[in-house]
């Protein structure tokens, strides 16, 4: 089966927008879901729903099995050692905030540092700014070069024993740059810092093995990997999670409550206060199955070829400048065009059925670095093909024509 | 007409010549050192960021208006045209024009509130109606005008 | 249309469990969803999905309209003044934790008090314990009587100027007691405390008007009101929310980010960091429509009659003791039976297709008060009927027979 | 046989006479003042809460076992039978019985690991297999035994 046959699995792709067949090139913002995911969620709600963990009746048992089954699928997907290391969150953002508030805030002191990079998504910047403000710690930012690659030497120079945490994206959402995360972690391990990897843009495009990476935390979102919105994962090493105080209080995260003494539940429940997004987790489990069946390596190989074609074709357009030309990239190509603001370009493309994202991509520091107010960004998933790229290019030519006069 | 030409025709309803002209050559595009009122407008959707400056005299007349910043063609043209449009205008009248503009863009069929007012050149933005996500661009500068005269120092956002 | 005709709208109710037709009496833990909710979620995913708030293309616009449309439905459902007062959360638990961490934690000092009641769900206890631990404030608990009603005089006596927040359930999930919340709030307003109402068990069963109540915060969950899991709402008065620092950092909650200065977004976005549960919110909006079409008053009237029948029938069983006999109750009847542990009862009933909840119902202090390890709890929703009650009673008689020998 | 009678017959497979007997009249149901090892077992699912006490001698033999607390018929009977069962037993053997019990309840068809061991009276719990949510009840006391001998002071939970 050729990769592009998978396109038919995604109902949202088969519609007309403004009288044109939809060309969806915004998967880095949120991917479409295949029918198997949509149906798994609906089927769960139609047949198996009840609250989890607390009931002896059949539906509650089925719901719990479905929910914990999804956790086990996620564990295997990123090769975590134990399923108790998989904490369900609303998304990457909540996962990172959990680490900021529950792991870092209690131990952070004035004089401590948090090391991030200039490539990060706001969700991997603002949570650290918030804890820095509360504790007097300092946020240190590793620089990038003109290709949008991390300057590794500079990053390594910023590593020292004052750094309590390195928080780093696996793949940049604005530029697509893939960081050599394995090497970086090895280097960081020479010091006593914890390591969080923001994998939101990695898991849909490549295989991830958290044990091989040896990171302390790995965060990602369901909706970027063909799962439902409202789902996400924080992987944490058991010992780290075990040592952390709970973040939110409520049902399910306790073994025993009285007004004088409260005993917290075991992992992962300690960090899952309240009724979780059960149907969402079921959908995420289905998304994991979907990706696994195709094979992360196959997806990566196919997308890499398509990304090269995309970047090449874009480069043929007069006045178009590629933003983000790292040697090692995934899924994403940002660009700007002389005299056409990205936002206008977005509208003109949408008018022709082509959906791209325009703006700062929640990575304003990257925009500042390239001294642009924003970029246009085309991002790919396994369901895209050369025809999508060709339609994008044709639509851009119309925009340049319109603005040229 | 080919599909592509049809697309271009439709898009010209949005990107009218007047708008493209103001976007390419924004008027009053500079800092104002002696502004009595100023405000920032940010559209988080696309990162548009404008700063509007006004000199308003004791009689509430807008003596001068300038802007700087960066934005799409629609928001730049809108700011540029605003600075010309409100020049010499009573502040309250300017705010009424904002209401009128917003109404014409979002609910064109509702009864007109400020009947005697005439949008004049601002009619150029009527093409935005068909592009609901761009209405914010066409009104960002006006939001900032309102913030400025209300002395609100949080950046105006169109959300 | 008679109320029980609505039963057909709920696909999960039409199945066999252990060879018996399902009798679902566990809606207080989580309600089943009607087809309109399930379909709205699937339809959104099939046709309209994209990320919200950040895109100029058609799908992003549609997704944003659907998401913000759901917010407006929720606003109208509880009669909030503005839709910016509606913050989407994962559920009641997250809503309460948000208030604990973002409203209370920054202002709480040693010597301050948080006033709750003995009826609260763990989700309205543990978040306050966590902030008390961090700040040295004191958790004060208003007592209840043997019927499971709040002792109002005692509650009023505990009100004073040291109390920074009154956090009180609208309806008890373990006992069904309805607190006279309007009177209590009027009394609390004589002091300078903020007021949070945990409405998780109220919104599915009665009409709620937050402006009439005049509470500062009102929290509830989607999955208890026929909506999807992973959805919930924090209502907060605009001025309160405006004054609070953000809780989580990330995408969407900022207007501008740089490494030196970050400007937070307006309400409600300041409190909605990261990609929200968009499909869930769409489902919640459909659930609101569903309830509104039937009419909260009609639901309350019907359920009250059914609850009386349930309690009467249970009282006919030898050795059965009703727990929670408040004069004013909704939806829930807890009970214990001599010589049969609730957990065993739950299994025996499940074997006959009857789903009830057994255990502490995340309200251990209530169990301690009645000196029981747990109770059996049958809870009702608009889709239950007398036949469900009769089957429950018959199944309980089998349990007593089995354990009698 | 009527439906109701059939239900009762099936349920008797779970609630066997031996279990009901131990549940109604738990053996060794008391605090132990001179315990060398003890642990709490909590099943958050249903609020079962047991405390197990053991006196283990220098040769690792369990000289005495007692329990207190409250639980359902299954977990109470399981604790009661455990205290009789492990009396005089080598601690490691007791842990092997735990493994065997768990295996018999969750994966009865898998090859038996501790072949020479015989569950004996503990077979009464085999009816639990059909009630997966109750397996935790049947093993809670055994989880607590393991915590106790491993000197883990966090309450054992079956999650
Ligand atoms: C009264 C009450 N408060 C809070 C909660 C917690 O709701 P959730 O688990 O949806 O966060 C519940 C439900 O379990 C409840 O019944
Ligand atoms: C690299 C990166 N990190 C974090 C996020 C935040 O993910 P979410 O919005 O799902 O919480 C995103 C997506 O927007 C991202 O691309």
CSV table of C-alpha atoms in Angstrom, one decimal, chain D:
chain,number,residue,atom,x,y,z
D,1,UNK,CA,-34.8,-22.8,37.0
D,2,UNK,CA,-36.1,-19.2,37.1
D,3,UNK,CA,-33.9,-16.4,36.1
D,4,UNK,CA,-33.5,-15.3,39.7
D,5,UNK,CA,-32.5,-18.8,40.8
D,6,UNK,CA,-30.0,-19.0,38.0
D,7,UNK,CA,-28.5,-15.7,39.1
D,8,UNK,CA,-28.2,-17.0,42.7
D,9,UNK,CA,-26.6,-20.2,41.5
D,10,UNK,CA,-24.0,-18.3,39.5
D,11,UNK,CA,-23.3,-15.9,42.4
D,12,UNK,CA,-22.7,-18.9,44.7
D,13,UNK,CA,-19.7,-19.7,42.6
D,14,UNK,CA,-18.3,-16.4,43.8
D,15,UNK,CA,-19.7,-16.3,47.3
D,16,UNK,CA,-18.8,-19.9,48.3
D,17,UNK,CA,-19.8,-21.1,51.7
D,18,UNK,CA,-16.2,-21.0,52.9
D,19,UNK,CA,-15.9,-17.3,51.9
D,20,UNK,CA,-19.1,-16.3,53.5
D,21,UNK,CA,-18.1,-18.1,56.6
D,22,UNK,CA,-14.8,-16.4,56.9
D,23,UNK,CA,-16.5,-13.1,56.0
D,24,UNK,CA,-19.1,-13.5,58.7
D,25,UNK,CA,-16.6,-14.8,61.3
D,26,UNK,CA,-13.2,-13.6,60.5
D,27,UNK,CA,-10.4,-15.5,62.2
D,28,UNK,CA,-7.4,-13.8,63.8
D,29,UNK,CA,-9.3,-10.6,63.7
D,30,UNK,CA,-7.4,-8.4,66.2
D,31,UNK,CA,-4.5,-6.1,66.7
D,32,UNK,CA,-1.1,-7.6,67.3
D,33,UNK,CA,0.9,-5.7,69.9
D,34,UNK,CA,4.3,-7.4,69.2
D,35,UNK,CA,4.2,-7.6,65.4
D,36,UNK,CA,7.6,-7.5,63.7
D,37,UNK,CA,6.0,-6.5,60.4
D,38,UNK,CA,2.8,-4.8,59.5
D,39,UNK,CA,1.2,-3.0,56.6
D,40,UNK,CA,-2.0,-1.4,55.5
D,41,UNK,CA,-3.9,-2.4,52.4
D,42,UNK,CA,-6.2,0.1,50.8
D,43,UNK,CA,-8.5,-0.6,47.8
D,44,UNK,CA,-9.4,2.9,46.6
D,45,UNK,CA,-12.0,1.4,44.4
D,46,UNK,CA,-14.3,0.5,47.3
D,47,UNK,CA,-12.7,1.9,50.4
D,48,UNK,CA,-11.6,-1.5,51.8
D,49,UNK,CA,-9.0,-0.9,54.4
D,50,UNK,CA,-7.1,-3.7,56.1
D,51,UNK,CA,-4.2,-3.8,58.5
D,52,UNK,CA,-2.1,-6.9,58.5
D,53,UNK,CA,0.2,-7.9,61.4
D,54,UNK,CA,2.9,-10.5,61.3
D,55,UNK,CA,5.4,-11.9,63.8
D,56,UNK,CA,8.3,-13.3,61.7
D,57,UNK,CA,11.1,-15.0,63.5
D,58,UNK,CA,14.8,-15.0,62.8
D,59,UNK,CA,14.5,-18.1,60.5
D,60,UNK,CA,12.0,-16.1,58.4
D,61,UNK,CA,9.1,-18.2,59.6
D,62,UNK,CA,5.8,-16.4,60.1
D,63,UNK,CA,5.0,-17.3,63.7
D,64,UNK,CA,1.7,-15.5,63.8
D,65,UNK,CA,-0.6,-13.4,61.6
D,66,UNK,CA,-3.5,-11.2,62.5
D,67,UNK,CA,-5.6,-8.5,60.8
D,68,UNK,CA,-8.1,-5.8,61.5
D,69,UNK,CA,-10.0,-3.3,59.4
D,70,UNK,CA,-13.1,-3.3,57.2
D,71,UNK,CA,-13.7,-4.7,53.8
D,72,UNK,CA,-16.1,-6.6,51.6
D,73,UNK,CA,-16.8,-10.3,52.0
D,74,UNK,CA,-14.1,-11.2,49.6
D,75,UNK,CA,-11.3,-9.1,51.0
D,76,UNK,CA,-12.3,-9.9,54.6
D,77,UNK,CA,-12.4,-13.7,53.9
D,78,UNK,CA,-9.2,-13.4,52.0
D,79,UNK,CA,-7.4,-11.7,54.9
D,80,UNK,CA,-8.9,-14.2,57.4
D,81,UNK,CA,-7.8,-17.2,55.3
D,82,UNK,CA,-4.4,-15.6,54.7
D,83,UNK,CA,-3.7,-15.4,58.5
D,84,UNK,CA,-4.5,-19.1,58.9
D,85,UNK,CA,-2.8,-20.1,55.7
D,86,UNK,CA,0.6,-18.5,56.3
D,87,UNK,CA,0.8,-19.4,59.9
D,88,UNK,CA,4.1,-21.3,60.4
D,89,UNK,CA,5.1,-20.8,56.8
D,90,UNK,CA,8.4,-19.6,55.5
D,91,UNK,CA,8.1,-15.9,54.4
D,92,UNK,CA,9.4,-16.6,50.9
D,93,UNK,CA,7.0,-19.5,50.4
D,94,UNK,CA,4.2,-17.2,51.5
D,95,UNK,CA,5.2,-14.7,48.8
D,96,UNK,CA,5.3,-17.5,46.2
D,97,UNK,CA,1.7,-18.5,47.2
D,98,UNK,CA,0.8,-14.9,46.5
D,99,UNK,CA,2.2,-15.1,43.0
D,100,UNK,CA,0.5,-18.4,42.4
D,101,UNK,CA,-2.8,-17.1,43.7
D,102,UNK,CA,-2.6,-14.0,41.5
D,103,UNK,CA,-1.7,-16.2,38.5
D,104,UNK,CA,-4.6,-18.6,39.1
D,105,UNK,CA,-7.0,-15.6,39.3
D,106,UNK,CA,-5.8,-13.6,36.3
D,107,UNK,CA,-4.2,-16.1,33.9
D,108,UNK,CA,-5.4,-19.5,34.9
D,109,UNK,CA,-4.3,-21.1,31.7
D,110,UNK,CA,-0.7,-20.0,31.8
D,111,UNK,CA,1.9,-22.6,32.8
D,112,UNK,CA,2.1,-22.9,36.6
D,113,UNK,CA,5.3,-21.4,37.9
D,114,UNK,CA,5.5,-22.7,41.5
D,115,UNK,CA,4.4,-26.1,40.5
D,116,UNK,CA,4.9,-28.0,43.8
D,117,UNK,CA,2.7,-25.5,45.6
D,118,UNK,CA,-0.9,-26.2,46.1
D,119,UNK,CA,-3.4,-23.4,46.8
D,120,UNK,CA,-5.6,-25.7,48.9
D,121,UNK,CA,-8.4,-23.8,50.6
D,122,UNK,CA,-7.4,-20.6,48.6
D,123,UNK,CA,-9.1,-22.3,45.7
D,124,UNK,CA,-12.3,-21.0,47.1
D,125,UNK,CA,-11.4,-17.7,45.5
D,126,UNK,CA,-11.3,-19.1,42.0
D,127,UNK,CA,-14.8,-17.9,41.4
D,128,UNK,CA,-13.5,-14.3,41.4
D,129,UNK,CA,-12.0,-14.9,37.9
D,130,UNK,CA,-15.4,-14.1,36.4
D,131,UNK,CA,-15.5,-10.8,38.3
D,132,UNK,CA,-12.3,-9.0,37.2
D,133,UNK,CA,-13.1,-5.9,39.3
D,134,UNK,CA,-13.1,-8.1,42.4
D,135,UNK,CA,-9.7,-9.7,41.9
D,136,UNK,CA,-8.3,-6.7,43.8
D,137,UNK,CA,-10.4,-7.7,46.8
D,138,UNK,CA,-9.2,-11.2,46.8
D,139,UNK,CA,-5.5,-10.2,46.7
D,140,UNK,CA,-5.6,-7.0,48.9
D,141,UNK,CA,-4.4,-8.8,52.0
D,142,UNK,CA,-1.7,-10.5,50.0
D,143,UNK,CA,-0.5,-7.2,48.7
D,144,UNK,CA,-0.3,-6.0,52.3
D,145,UNK,CA,1.7,-9.1,53.2
D,146,UNK,CA,4.2,-8.2,50.5
D,147,UNK,CA,4.4,-4.6,51.6
D,148,UNK,CA,4.9,-5.7,55.2
D,149,UNK,CA,7.8,-8.0,54.6
D,150,UNK,CA,9.3,-5.5,52.2
D,151,UNK,CA,9.0,-2.8,55.0
D,152,UNK,CA,7.2,-0.4,52.7
D,153,UNK,CA,5.4,2.1,54.8
D,154,UNK,CA,3.2,3.5,52.1
D,155,UNK,CA,-0.2,1.8,52.2
D,156,UNK,CA,-0.4,-1.0,49.7
D,157,UNK,CA,-2.9,-0.4,47.1
D,158,UNK,CA,-4.1,-2.7,44.5
D,159,UNK,CA,-4.1,-0.2,41.7
